[in-house]
């Protein structure tokens, strides 16, 4: 991941006033680039994740924060649930930041945010990734 990409994601996160900005500030650009894998689980081929990330680019700043939360996982269920709740809030903030209240695109983006939340919070995907990440942090 290039520093320009990380820079644009951080700037977008700041502009949308996402939760977790203080957490992000603990990392260098190199660490952010290493921890960010785009939108989608790590088990997907990078070309597939790249296409998903491009299609859902609105949510990429939230994914950066969420990926860094996962990368720093302690394996606890409590922090897993908190990271996922933060991700949902951030996706909803991004939808609200991108579209006015009267736009149908805002509500489509909010529906997509819920689907993304459902995916990251699923035991077979998100929880497994959370536990896998925690093993390297022990």
Short mmCIF file of N, CA, C and O in Angstrom, two decimals, residues 2-48:
data_model
loop_
_atom_site.label_atom_id
_atom_site.label_comp_id
_atom_site.label_asym_id
_atom_site.label_seq_id
_atom_site.Cartn_x
_atom_site.Cartn_y
_atom_site.Cartn_z
N UNK A 2 0.55 2.18 -0.82
CA UNK A 2 1.35 3.40 -0.94
C UNK A 2 0.96 4.42 0.12
O UNK A 2 -0.18 4.46 0.57
N UNK A 3 1.91 5.25 0.48
CA UNK A 3 1.65 6.29 1.48
C UNK A 3 0.56 7.26 1.04
O UNK A 3 -0.19 7.76 1.87
N UNK A 4 0.46 7.53 -0.28
CA UNK A 4 -0.58 8.43 -0.77
C UNK A 4 -1.97 7.86 -0.48
O UNK A 4 -2.89 8.60 -0.13
N UNK A 5 -2.12 6.56 -0.63
CA UNK A 5 -3.40 5.91 -0.36
C UNK A 5 -3.73 6.02 1.12
O UNK A 5 -4.86 6.40 1.49
N UNK A 6 -2.78 5.71 1.96
CA UNK A 6 -2.99 5.80 3.41
C UNK A 6 -3.29 7.24 3.78
O UNK A 6 -4.21 7.52 4.57
N UNK A 7 -2.57 8.18 3.21
CA UNK A 7 -2.79 9.59 3.49
C UNK A 7 -4.22 10.01 3.13
O UNK A 7 -4.89 10.69 3.90
N UNK A 8 -4.69 9.58 1.97
CA UNK A 8 -6.05 9.95 1.56
C UNK A 8 -7.10 9.31 2.47
O UNK A 8 -8.12 9.92 2.76
N UNK A 9 -6.86 8.09 2.92
CA UNK A 9 -7.80 7.44 3.83
C UNK A 9 -7.84 8.14 5.19
O UNK A 9 -8.91 8.34 5.76
N UNK A 10 -6.67 8.52 5.69
CA UNK A 10 -6.61 9.23 6.97
C UNK A 10 -7.30 10.59 6.85
O UNK A 10 -8.08 10.98 7.73
N UNK A 11 -7.04 11.30 5.76
CA UNK A 11 -7.68 12.60 5.57
C UNK A 11 -9.20 12.45 5.49
O UNK A 11 -9.94 13.25 6.08
N UNK A 12 -9.67 11.45 4.78
CA UNK A 12 -11.12 11.22 4.68
C UNK A 12 -11.71 10.86 6.05
O UNK A 12 -12.82 11.29 6.38
N UNK A 13 -10.97 10.11 6.84
CA UNK A 13 -11.42 9.75 8.19
C UNK A 13 -11.53 10.99 9.07
O UNK A 13 -12.50 11.14 9.82
N UNK A 14 -10.57 11.89 8.95
CA UNK A 14 -10.59 13.13 9.72
C UNK A 14 -11.75 14.01 9.26
O UNK A 14 -12.50 14.54 10.09
N UNK A 15 -11.93 14.16 7.96
CA UNK A 15 -13.01 15.00 7.43
C UNK A 15 -14.38 14.50 7.87
O UNK A 15 -15.28 15.30 8.13
N UNK A 16 -14.55 13.19 7.97
CA UNK A 16 -15.84 12.62 8.39
C UNK A 16 -15.94 12.48 9.90
O UNK A 16 -16.96 12.00 10.40
N UNK A 17 -14.88 12.88 10.61
CA UNK A 17 -14.84 12.80 12.08
C UNK A 17 -15.14 11.38 12.59
O UNK A 17 -15.98 11.18 13.47
N UNK A 18 -14.42 10.42 12.02
CA UNK A 18 -14.65 9.03 12.41
C UNK A 18 -14.14 8.76 13.81
O UNK A 18 -13.22 9.41 14.30
N UNK A 19 -14.76 7.79 14.45
CA UNK A 19 -14.29 7.32 15.75
C UNK A 19 -13.00 6.53 15.53
O UNK A 19 -12.84 5.85 14.52
N UNK A 20 -12.10 6.62 16.49
CA UNK A 20 -10.86 5.86 16.42
C UNK A 20 -9.68 6.62 15.83
O UNK A 20 -8.62 6.03 15.62
N UNK A 21 -9.85 7.91 15.57
CA UNK A 21 -8.73 8.68 15.02
C UNK A 21 -7.57 8.74 15.99
O UNK A 21 -6.41 8.69 15.56
N UNK A 22 -7.87 8.83 17.27
CA UNK A 22 -6.80 8.84 18.27
C UNK A 22 -6.03 7.52 18.24
O UNK A 22 -4.81 7.49 18.37
N UNK A 23 -6.74 6.43 18.05
CA UNK A 23 -6.11 5.11 17.93
C UNK A 23 -5.21 5.06 16.70
O UNK A 23 -4.08 4.57 16.77
N UNK A 24 -5.68 5.58 15.57
CA UNK A 24 -4.88 5.57 14.34
C UNK A 24 -3.59 6.35 14.50
O UNK A 24 -2.58 6.01 13.89
N UNK A 25 -3.62 7.41 15.30
CA UNK A 25 -2.44 8.26 15.43
C UNK A 25 -1.28 7.54 16.11
O UNK A 25 -0.15 8.03 16.08
N UNK A 26 -1.53 6.38 16.70
CA UNK A 26 -0.46 5.60 17.32
C UNK A 26 0.42 4.88 16.31
O UNK A 26 1.45 4.33 16.69
N UNK A 27 0.01 4.88 15.04
CA UNK A 27 0.70 4.09 14.02
C UNK A 27 1.40 4.99 13.00
O UNK A 27 0.90 6.06 12.66
N UNK A 28 2.53 4.49 12.51
CA UNK A 28 3.22 5.17 11.40
C UNK A 28 2.50 4.80 10.10
O UNK A 28 1.71 3.87 10.06
N UNK A 29 2.81 5.54 9.04
CA UNK A 29 2.22 5.22 7.74
C UNK A 29 2.62 3.82 7.29
O UNK A 29 1.83 3.12 6.67
N UNK A 30 3.82 3.42 7.62
CA UNK A 30 4.28 2.08 7.24
C UNK A 30 3.47 1.00 7.96
O UNK A 30 3.09 -0.01 7.37
N UNK A 31 3.19 1.24 9.25
CA UNK A 31 2.38 0.28 10.01
C UNK A 31 0.94 0.25 9.50
O UNK A 31 0.34 -0.83 9.40
N UNK A 32 0.40 1.42 9.15
CA UNK A 32 -0.96 1.47 8.61
C UNK A 32 -1.02 0.73 7.27
O UNK A 32 -1.96 -0.03 7.02
N UNK A 33 -0.01 0.95 6.44
CA UNK A 33 0.02 0.28 5.14
C UNK A 33 0.14 -1.24 5.30
O UNK A 33 -0.48 -1.99 4.55
N UNK A 34 0.88 -1.68 6.29
CA UNK A 34 1.04 -3.12 6.52
C UNK A 34 -0.24 -3.74 7.10
O UNK A 34 -0.58 -4.88 6.77
N UNK A 35 -0.97 -2.99 7.91
CA UNK A 35 -2.16 -3.53 8.56
C UNK A 35 -3.42 -3.44 7.73
O UNK A 35 -4.36 -4.21 7.94
N UNK A 36 -3.47 -2.52 6.78
CA UNK A 36 -4.67 -2.30 5.98
C UNK A 36 -4.71 -3.27 4.81
O UNK A 36 -3.77 -3.37 4.04
N UNK A 37 -5.82 -3.99 4.68
CA UNK A 37 -5.93 -4.92 3.55
C UNK A 37 -7.11 -4.59 2.65
O UNK A 37 -7.49 -5.39 1.80
N UNK A 38 -7.71 -3.43 2.83
CA UNK A 38 -8.86 -3.05 2.02
C UNK A 38 -10.13 -3.62 2.61
O UNK A 38 -10.17 -4.05 3.76
N UNK A 39 -11.17 -3.63 1.81
CA UNK A 39 -12.46 -4.14 2.26
C UNK A 39 -12.58 -5.59 1.83
O UNK A 39 -12.46 -5.92 0.65
N UNK A 40 -12.78 -6.44 2.80
CA UNK A 40 -12.90 -7.87 2.54
C UNK A 40 -11.91 -8.64 3.39
O UNK A 40 -10.91 -8.10 3.84
N UNK A 41 -12.22 -9.91 3.62
CA UNK A 41 -11.36 -10.73 4.48
C UNK A 41 -10.03 -11.07 3.81
O UNK A 41 -9.93 -11.12 2.58
N UNK A 42 -9.04 -11.32 4.64
CA UNK A 42 -7.70 -11.63 4.14
C UNK A 42 -7.64 -12.90 3.31
O UNK A 42 -6.76 -13.05 2.47
N UNK A 43 -8.59 -13.82 3.53
CA UNK A 43 -8.52 -15.07 2.78
C UNK A 43 -8.91 -14.90 1.31
O UNK A 43 -8.62 -15.77 0.49
N UNK A 44 -9.52 -13.78 0.96
CA UNK A 44 -9.82 -13.52 -0.45
C UNK A 44 -8.54 -13.13 -1.18
O UNK A 44 -7.68 -12.45 -0.60
N UNK A 45 -8.43 -13.52 -2.43
CA UNK A 45 -7.27 -13.06 -3.21
C UNK A 45 -7.24 -11.53 -3.26
O UNK A 45 -8.29 -10.87 -3.26
N UNK A 46 -6.05 -10.96 -3.27
CA UNK A 46 -5.93 -9.50 -3.23
C UNK A 46 -6.64 -8.83 -4.41
O UNK A 46 -7.18 -7.74 -4.26
N UNK A 47 -6.67 -9.47 -5.57
CA UNK A 47 -7.35 -8.89 -6.72
C UNK A 47 -8.85 -8.76 -6.46
O UNK A 47 -9.48 -7.78 -6.86
N UNK A 48 -9.43 -9.72 -5.76
CA UNK A 48 -10.86 -9.67 -5.42
C UNK A 48 -11.09 -8.57 -4.38
O UNK A 48 -12.02 -7.76 -4.51
#
